[in-house]
Amino acid sequence: DAGVIQSPRHEVTEMGQEVTLRCKPISGHNSLFWYRQTMMRGLELLIYFNNNVPIDDSGMPEDRFSAKMPNASFSTLKIQPSEPRDSAVYFCASSLVQGSYNEQFFGPGTRLTVL
Amino acid sequence: KQEVTQIPAALSVPEGENLVLNCSFTDSAIYNLQWFRQDPGKGLTSLLLIQSSQREQTSGRLNASLDKSSGRSTLYIAASQPGDSATYLCAVTGNQFYFGTGTSLTVIP
């Protein structure tokens, strides 16, 4: 398996623009997680899906952020409009959750810079 | 709210030394604890996962232990190598998911 795939790897945009980050989880995994990593706040969980359904989006910072998972093999995280403080590395992770067992596998991340 | 702490924040050791990284958490109601390594500019690589019913897991030169009652986990690295240099993060899974801030390890040749 190719692992978790994220695109783009780098994104530079101007304040106010819409940004869409994409993730393809590992085939067969039933859970998907979006994280944001910054020097100041470390790794923060934004939202996670189980069987394509959003379970907990309490980490989504504000209404400018939205995430979708239309099928088991694809998810998007959208920021509209983007702001400089959104600059961070965004990671997608997936896992095969069986009972309480939940080993997460991370993608390489998307480094977002908002000017 | 769960708080996950990793001490020390940075560690520098000579090659060949055995070392221990620490992770502590405030809420013992966890399902799993997972150790990751992160290389600069890269994603996280899963090293070991310990379920709440387990006491330890081993993979090669790595051994992770879990003491839920005291809210602690340790990652033991035997015979450290320069290639072990990275940031090591622990994450606890309960009703939510929380990461520690990591320990930056440098192994000096």
mmCIF file of N, CA, C and O in Angstrom, chain B residues 6-13 21 86-87 102-106:
data_model
loop_
_atom_site.group_PDB
_atom_site.id
_atom_site.type_symbol
_atom_site.label_atom_id
_atom_site.label_comp_id
_atom_site.label_asym_id
_atom_site.label_seq_id
_atom_site.Cartn_x
_atom_site.Cartn_y
_atom_site.Cartn_z
ATOM 1 N N GLN B 6 5.645 15.688 27.722
ATOM 2 C CA GLN B 6 6.846 14.915 27.434
ATOM 3 C C GLN B 6 8.062 15.667 27.960
ATOM 4 O O GLN B 6 8.266 16.844 27.649
ATOM 5 N N ILE B 7 8.815 14.970 28.751
ATOM 6 C CA ILE B 7 10.028 15.528 29.353
ATOM 7 C C ILE B 7 11.177 14.542 29.149
ATOM 8 O O ILE B 7 10.984 13.341 29.364
ATOM 9 N N PRO B 8 12.376 15.007 28.698
ATOM 10 C CA PRO B 8 12.690 16.406 28.441
ATOM 11 C C PRO B 8 12.218 16.854 27.068
ATOM 12 O O PRO B 8 11.863 16.027 26.241
ATOM 13 N N ALA B 9 12.251 18.134 26.809
ATOM 14 C CA ALA B 9 11.878 18.652 25.498
ATOM 15 C C ALA B 9 12.959 18.356 24.473
ATOM 16 O O ALA B 9 12.677 18.213 23.282
ATOM 17 N N ALA B 10 14.202 18.272 24.942
ATOM 18 C CA ALA B 10 15.324 17.972 24.052
ATOM 19 C C ALA B 10 16.335 17.130 24.805
ATOM 20 O O ALA B 10 16.499 17.265 26.024
ATOM 21 N N LEU B 11 17.010 16.270 24.061
ATOM 22 C CA LEU B 11 17.963 15.343 24.659
ATOM 23 C C LEU B 11 19.075 15.085 23.660
ATOM 24 O O LEU B 11 18.809 14.838 22.473
ATOM 25 N N SER B 12 20.307 15.138 24.145
ATOM 26 C CA SER B 12 21.451 14.882 23.289
ATOM 27 C C SER B 12 22.305 13.808 23.957
ATOM 28 O O SER B 12 22.673 13.967 25.126
ATOM 29 N N VAL B 13 22.600 12.727 23.227
ATOM 30 C CA VAL B 13 23.350 11.617 23.812
ATOM 31 C C VAL B 13 24.414 11.136 22.836
ATOM 32 O O VAL B 13 24.260 11.297 21.612
ATOM 33 N N LEU B 21 12.758 7.949 27.052
ATOM 34 C CA LEU B 21 11.927 9.128 26.837
ATOM 35 C C LEU B 21 10.642 8.946 27.646
ATOM 36 O O LEU B 21 10.119 7.834 27.737
ATOM 37 N N ALA B 86 15.657 12.419 15.878
ATOM 38 C CA ALA B 86 14.317 12.806 15.402
ATOM 39 C C ALA B 86 13.562 13.358 16.595
ATOM 40 O O ALA B 86 14.070 13.377 17.718
ATOM 41 N N THR B 87 12.342 13.790 16.345
ATOM 42 C CA THR B 87 11.448 14.167 17.440
ATOM 43 C C THR B 87 10.512 12.999 17.705
ATOM 44 O O THR B 87 9.946 12.429 16.774
ATOM 45 N N GLY B 102 6.420 16.497 22.370
ATOM 46 C CA GLY B 102 7.563 15.828 21.769
ATOM 47 C C GLY B 102 8.869 16.020 22.502
ATOM 48 O O GLY B 102 9.055 16.976 23.261
ATOM 49 N N THR B 103 9.783 15.083 22.275
ATOM 50 C CA THR B 103 11.163 15.177 22.734
ATOM 51 C C THR B 103 12.054 15.126 21.504
ATOM 52 O O THR B 103 11.974 14.170 20.723
ATOM 53 N N SER B 104 12.874 16.151 21.349
ATOM 54 C CA SER B 104 13.801 16.208 20.228
ATOM 55 C C SER B 104 15.092 15.493 20.626
ATOM 56 O O SER B 104 15.799 15.930 21.522
ATOM 57 N N LEU B 105 15.386 14.403 19.960
ATOM 58 C CA LEU B 105 16.552 13.573 20.291
ATOM 59 C C LEU B 105 17.658 13.767 19.266
ATOM 60 O O LEU B 105 17.418 13.688 18.053
ATOM 61 N N THR B 106 18.859 14.007 19.751
ATOM 62 C CA THR B 106 20.046 14.059 18.898
ATOM 63 C C THR B 106 21.033 13.011 19.394
ATOM 64 O O THR B 106 21.404 13.024 20.576
#
